[in-house]
XYZ file of C-alpha atoms in Angstrom:
345
model
C 17.801 -15.008 0.286
C 17.702 -18.237 2.856
C 15.191 -20.512 2.873
C 11.523 -19.423 3.809
C 10.215 -19.781 7.152
C 7.813 -17.358 9.235
C 8.821 -14.911 11.519
C 7.230 -13.764 14.109
C 8.355 -10.394 13.036
C 6.799 -10.530 9.889
C 3.334 -11.378 11.074
C 3.835 -8.194 12.904
C 4.507 -6.324 9.959
C 1.144 -7.892 8.267
C -1.060 -7.472 11.501
C 0.280 -3.791 11.417
C -0.861 -2.863 7.552
C -4.004 -4.683 8.147
C -4.876 -2.656 11.193
C -3.833 0.193 9.097
C -7.065 -0.934 6.842
C -9.320 -0.780 9.659
C -9.507 -4.683 9.612
C -11.367 -5.666 12.823
C -13.266 -8.851 14.486
C -15.496 -10.124 12.359
C -14.641 -8.743 9.215
C -15.145 -10.554 5.969
C -11.867 -10.740 4.255
C -10.797 -13.059 1.225
C -7.248 -13.834 0.146
C -7.227 -13.859 -3.209
C -4.464 -15.812 -4.703
C -3.368 -18.107 -7.308
C -0.684 -21.353 -7.663
C 2.207 -19.126 -7.592
C 1.396 -17.013 -5.154
C 4.592 -16.391 -2.585
C 2.935 -19.163 -0.646
C 5.130 -17.632 2.517
C 2.948 -14.080 2.267
C -0.144 -15.917 1.942
C 0.572 -17.932 5.178
C 1.801 -14.918 6.628
C -1.783 -12.912 6.002
C -3.469 -15.930 7.006
C -1.765 -15.900 10.771
C -2.158 -11.769 10.610
C -6.041 -11.905 10.242
C -6.356 -14.652 12.771
C -4.697 -12.485 14.864
C -7.126 -9.680 14.838
C -10.383 -12.153 14.690
C -10.946 -11.501 11.306
C -13.284 -14.565 9.331
C -11.111 -15.136 6.487
C -11.988 -17.104 3.280
C -9.823 -18.095 0.225
C -10.037 -17.295 -3.337
C -7.102 -19.544 -4.835
C -7.149 -19.741 -8.515
C -4.781 -21.710 -11.479
C -2.173 -19.418 -12.535
C -2.998 -18.973 -16.029
C -1.328 -20.597 -19.281
C 1.506 -18.259 -20.276
C -0.350 -16.540 -23.628
C 2.334 -13.957 -23.973
C 4.917 -14.206 -26.689
C 7.680 -12.759 -23.877
C 7.652 -13.334 -19.893
C 5.535 -10.762 -18.182
C 6.496 -9.083 -15.427
C 5.456 -6.592 -12.677
C 2.477 -5.515 -14.911
C -0.426 -4.455 -11.620
C -2.587 -6.455 -14.297
C -3.133 -10.157 -12.919
C -5.077 -12.483 -15.322
C -5.502 -15.623 -12.945
C -9.359 -14.231 -12.338
C -10.288 -14.952 -16.172
C -13.844 -13.245 -15.785
C -14.793 -16.164 -13.398
C -17.903 -14.696 -12.013
C -18.409 -17.363 -9.021
C -14.605 -15.997 -8.097
C -15.469 -12.450 -8.683
C -18.483 -12.710 -7.220
C -16.818 -13.878 -3.647
C -15.116 -11.390 -3.482
C -16.984 -7.977 -4.047
C -18.985 -9.152 -1.550
C -16.017 -9.126 1.121
C -15.562 -6.589 3.586
C -11.542 -6.576 2.260
C -9.851 -8.395 -0.256
C -6.136 -8.878 0.490
C -4.793 -9.683 -3.026
C -1.594 -12.106 -3.548
C -2.090 -12.625 -6.714
C 1.347 -12.318 -8.751
C 0.932 -9.546 -10.854
C -1.636 -7.545 -8.675
C -5.349 -6.386 -9.612
C -4.617 -2.648 -10.251
C -5.188 -2.764 -14.014
C -7.273 -6.165 -14.209
C -9.864 -5.838 -15.742
C -12.565 -7.455 -13.146
C -11.268 -4.705 -10.477
C -14.554 -2.119 -11.039
C -16.925 -5.076 -10.435
C -14.809 -6.231 -6.775
C -14.859 -2.283 -6.252
C -18.220 -1.899 -7.460
C -19.733 -4.474 -4.562
C -18.097 -1.886 -1.853
C -15.141 -4.201 -0.974
C -11.858 -2.297 -0.466
C -8.710 -4.196 -2.188
C -5.286 -4.126 -0.232
C -2.740 -5.836 -3.182
C 0.644 -7.040 -1.673
C 3.243 -6.862 -3.588
C 4.581 -10.005 -4.720
C 7.827 -9.094 -2.417
C 9.838 -11.307 0.326
C 8.905 -9.982 3.509
C 12.412 -9.188 4.218
C 11.042 -5.788 1.985
C 7.553 -5.792 3.241
C 8.439 -5.533 7.226
C 11.170 -2.536 6.290
C 8.174 -0.833 4.064
C 5.509 -1.151 6.757
C 3.367 1.928 5.797
C 4.143 5.304 8.227
C 0.775 7.157 9.038
C 2.206 10.396 8.295
C 2.772 9.975 4.477
C -1.122 9.699 3.993
C -1.259 13.355 4.154
C 2.168 14.386 2.292
C 0.560 11.814 -0.664
C -3.464 13.160 -0.580
C -1.364 16.906 -0.968
C 0.688 15.574 -3.911
C -2.657 13.927 -5.507
C -4.653 17.195 -5.031
C -1.649 19.419 -6.571
C -1.826 17.325 -9.522
C -5.725 16.476 -9.263
C -5.598 20.873 -10.321
C -3.089 21.341 -12.570
C -3.611 21.638 -16.278
C -0.110 20.295 -17.483
C 2.681 18.552 -16.406
C 6.250 18.593 -17.576
C 9.696 16.788 -17.113
C 13.046 17.857 -18.003
C 16.537 16.337 -16.708
C 20.262 16.839 -17.352
C 20.501 13.908 -19.133
C 18.035 15.266 -21.752
C 14.543 14.200 -20.957
C 11.878 17.134 -22.021
C 8.422 15.705 -22.139
C 5.038 17.435 -21.889
C 1.892 15.659 -20.458
C -1.781 17.226 -20.487
C -3.169 16.358 -17.465
C -6.861 17.180 -18.632
C -8.939 14.502 -18.821
C -6.638 12.539 -16.892
C -7.216 9.747 -13.783
C -5.245 10.888 -10.476
C -4.425 8.635 -7.804
C -2.158 7.714 -5.165
C -1.057 5.236 -2.607
C 0.530 5.807 1.018
C 0.326 1.728 1.307
C -3.046 1.124 3.011
C -7.248 1.543 2.636
C -9.801 2.338 4.926
C -12.417 3.472 2.077
C -15.023 0.720 0.739
C -14.718 0.777 -3.104
C -10.682 2.182 -2.964
C -7.791 0.293 -4.003
C -4.327 0.277 -2.717
C -1.276 -1.719 -2.416
C 1.999 -2.049 -0.098
C 4.396 -1.204 -0.170
C 3.097 2.644 -1.075
C 3.798 6.508 -1.307
C 3.706 7.748 -4.351
C 1.058 10.280 -6.879
C 0.630 9.325 -10.479
C -1.795 10.105 -13.383
C -3.378 8.061 -16.170
C -3.463 10.297 -19.093
C -6.207 10.552 -21.662
C -5.439 9.752 -25.166
C -3.116 12.075 -27.018
C -1.657 13.748 -24.014
C 2.091 12.473 -23.985
C 4.657 14.080 -26.481
C 8.509 14.517 -26.053
C 11.845 13.133 -24.833
C 12.254 10.739 -22.110
C 16.102 9.658 -21.328
C 17.028 7.219 -19.647
C 20.379 7.196 -18.063
C 22.958 4.629 -16.230
C 21.154 3.862 -12.559
C 17.506 4.794 -13.887
C 15.375 1.335 -13.510
C 13.503 -1.354 -15.667
C 11.811 -3.213 -13.660
C 9.961 -5.495 -16.018
C 14.036 -6.630 -16.271
C 14.111 -5.842 -12.650
C 17.839 -4.603 -13.501
C 19.628 -0.601 -13.630
C 20.642 0.730 -16.578
C 23.723 0.736 -17.512
C 23.786 2.406 -20.737
C 21.781 5.375 -21.480
C 18.231 4.838 -23.705
C 16.440 7.580 -25.314
C 12.658 7.646 -26.452
C 10.777 9.858 -28.685
C 7.385 10.054 -27.708
C 4.082 11.108 -30.089
C 0.853 11.437 -29.570
C 1.463 8.770 -26.602
C 3.472 6.133 -28.027
C 6.713 5.582 -27.898
C 8.113 5.810 -31.955
C 11.585 5.645 -31.591
C 14.044 3.537 -29.143
C 17.605 4.889 -29.352
C 20.506 3.593 -27.930
C 23.368 1.511 -28.447
C 24.682 -0.710 -25.519
C 22.705 -3.732 -24.108
C 19.636 -1.769 -22.175
C 18.321 -0.497 -25.535
C 18.790 -3.484 -27.364
C 17.043 -5.755 -24.355
C 13.732 -2.696 -24.929
C 13.345 -2.649 -28.370
C 13.400 -6.239 -28.553
C 10.884 -6.398 -25.426
C 8.743 -3.975 -27.311
C 8.714 -5.355 -30.558
C 7.415 -8.865 -29.276
C 3.826 -7.798 -28.913
C 3.201 -6.792 -32.194
C 0.853 -4.290 -30.168
C 0.664 -1.103 -29.908
C -0.676 -0.580 -26.785
C 2.330 -1.471 -25.623
C 4.441 1.246 -26.844
C 1.492 3.572 -25.416
C 2.230 5.414 -21.956
C 0.030 3.635 -18.690
C 0.757 6.377 -16.293
C 3.052 9.184 -15.115
C 4.044 10.535 -11.422
C 6.712 10.302 -8.668
C 7.453 8.433 -5.692
C 7.092 10.255 -2.696
C 8.328 7.431 0.668
C 11.379 8.389 2.218
C 11.825 4.530 3.931
C 11.761 3.531 0.440
C 15.715 2.943 -1.448
C 16.320 3.148 -4.953
C 19.584 1.276 -4.443
C 17.189 -1.843 -2.723
C 17.229 -3.904 -6.099
C 21.367 -4.518 -5.899
C 20.260 -6.779 -2.574
C 17.718 -9.049 -3.531
C 17.610 -11.852 -5.984
C 14.971 -11.314 -8.541
C 12.203 -14.224 -7.401
C 12.623 -12.268 -4.181
C 11.903 -8.504 -5.613
C 8.962 -7.210 -7.570
C 10.516 -3.660 -7.383
C 7.132 -1.551 -6.219
C 10.208 -0.162 -3.440
C 11.544 1.310 -6.641
C 8.267 2.592 -7.934
C 7.978 5.282 -4.844
C 11.123 5.961 -3.773
C 11.088 9.818 -2.550
C 12.409 11.891 -5.302
C 11.458 9.321 -8.493
C 10.275 10.450 -12.077
C 7.953 7.082 -12.647
C 6.956 6.770 -16.152
C 5.433 3.513 -17.213
C 3.679 1.973 -21.204
C 1.084 -0.336 -21.080
C -2.312 -0.457 -19.837
C -4.426 3.121 -19.026
C -8.024 2.320 -18.552
C -8.558 6.240 -19.111
C -7.429 5.958 -22.454
C -9.121 3.002 -23.263
C -5.744 0.629 -23.430
C -5.264 -2.894 -22.311
C -2.637 -4.807 -22.766
C -0.085 -7.247 -20.609
C 3.276 -5.610 -22.510
C 4.509 -2.872 -20.013
C 7.505 -1.224 -18.659
C 8.051 0.988 -14.944
C 10.853 2.861 -15.136
C 11.659 4.915 -12.235
C 14.191 7.453 -12.720
C 16.349 9.956 -10.646
C 17.952 13.632 -11.361
C 14.356 14.549 -13.237
C 12.774 17.986 -12.519
C 8.745 17.398 -12.364
C 6.750 20.645 -12.520
C 2.868 20.970 -12.455
C 1.815 24.585 -14.458
C 5.671 25.569 -14.302
C 6.078 24.882 -10.430
C 8.279 22.147 -9.670
C 7.450 19.582 -7.302
C 10.335 17.548 -8.019
C 13.554 19.471 -8.683
C 16.720 17.367 -9.622
C 15.363 14.185 -7.984
C 15.106 15.606 -4.612
C 11.459 16.490 -3.307
C 10.087 20.198 -3.309
C 9.219 20.782 -0.087
């Protein structure tokens, strides 16, 4: 990307999203960031909140010392708060928290305490505002996601198949189900921008089968399109074997093994994308530093398989893969919701 500068159109985009979150004049809004947060997005959030007349304040934390054996990317499990109670107390007392941390609070251990105070949290994904501008939420997406959540909650079993060889079964009993359309107005809830997907966090022992990643599928931890097939054999929630002879398989095996943590091999969540404005090919247009990949998690008709943290199954880890796949058929109790990578109306 070119050198960063503030653009009025990006202030407009942030203002619109905050309006969708029902931020109004006089509302107490906490901006949560860390020292390595994208400064441009922090400034745009400030200016948009000022335009709306909100009473905003900063909670800025030092980006923690690296503790993992490998680089950590796109986990949704920010460790910036480090359990710091005064910071958590400030956040939970706000009406709205705008989360501008590098990894996001979605799986952070402090999130329940923040939501428990009644705050609603908007995670602004660590994207360049060029991507955020394209993906300002469309309110028409909200009922689509809510309908998908309702179907997912009522289902007992998910199956996923593909011509590449995927044949996966997910027991949805006891799963925690959710979805995001890009904004939130309800106290005690969390959303992220960009949005447009629904997913389930299965209970322990609920996933088994075979997952085959084909060329063109995406590893968002590496921010890389796969060029060679990679296959996972999955038993009792965990990847027990990674097959493949190309570089993609070698990178995957190496990253898994670096954690020396069984939870890194386990399922985090499964779901599918619903956002027609999100583009599969967008990763090709951005430098890695300007792209967090939330758009690819949400493009319509994908199947999203993720490994790592899963609070429903009692697992916490920074080891994480988000793997949006194309061309899959996703069925709930035998009825397809995605057929060969296309949403079923």
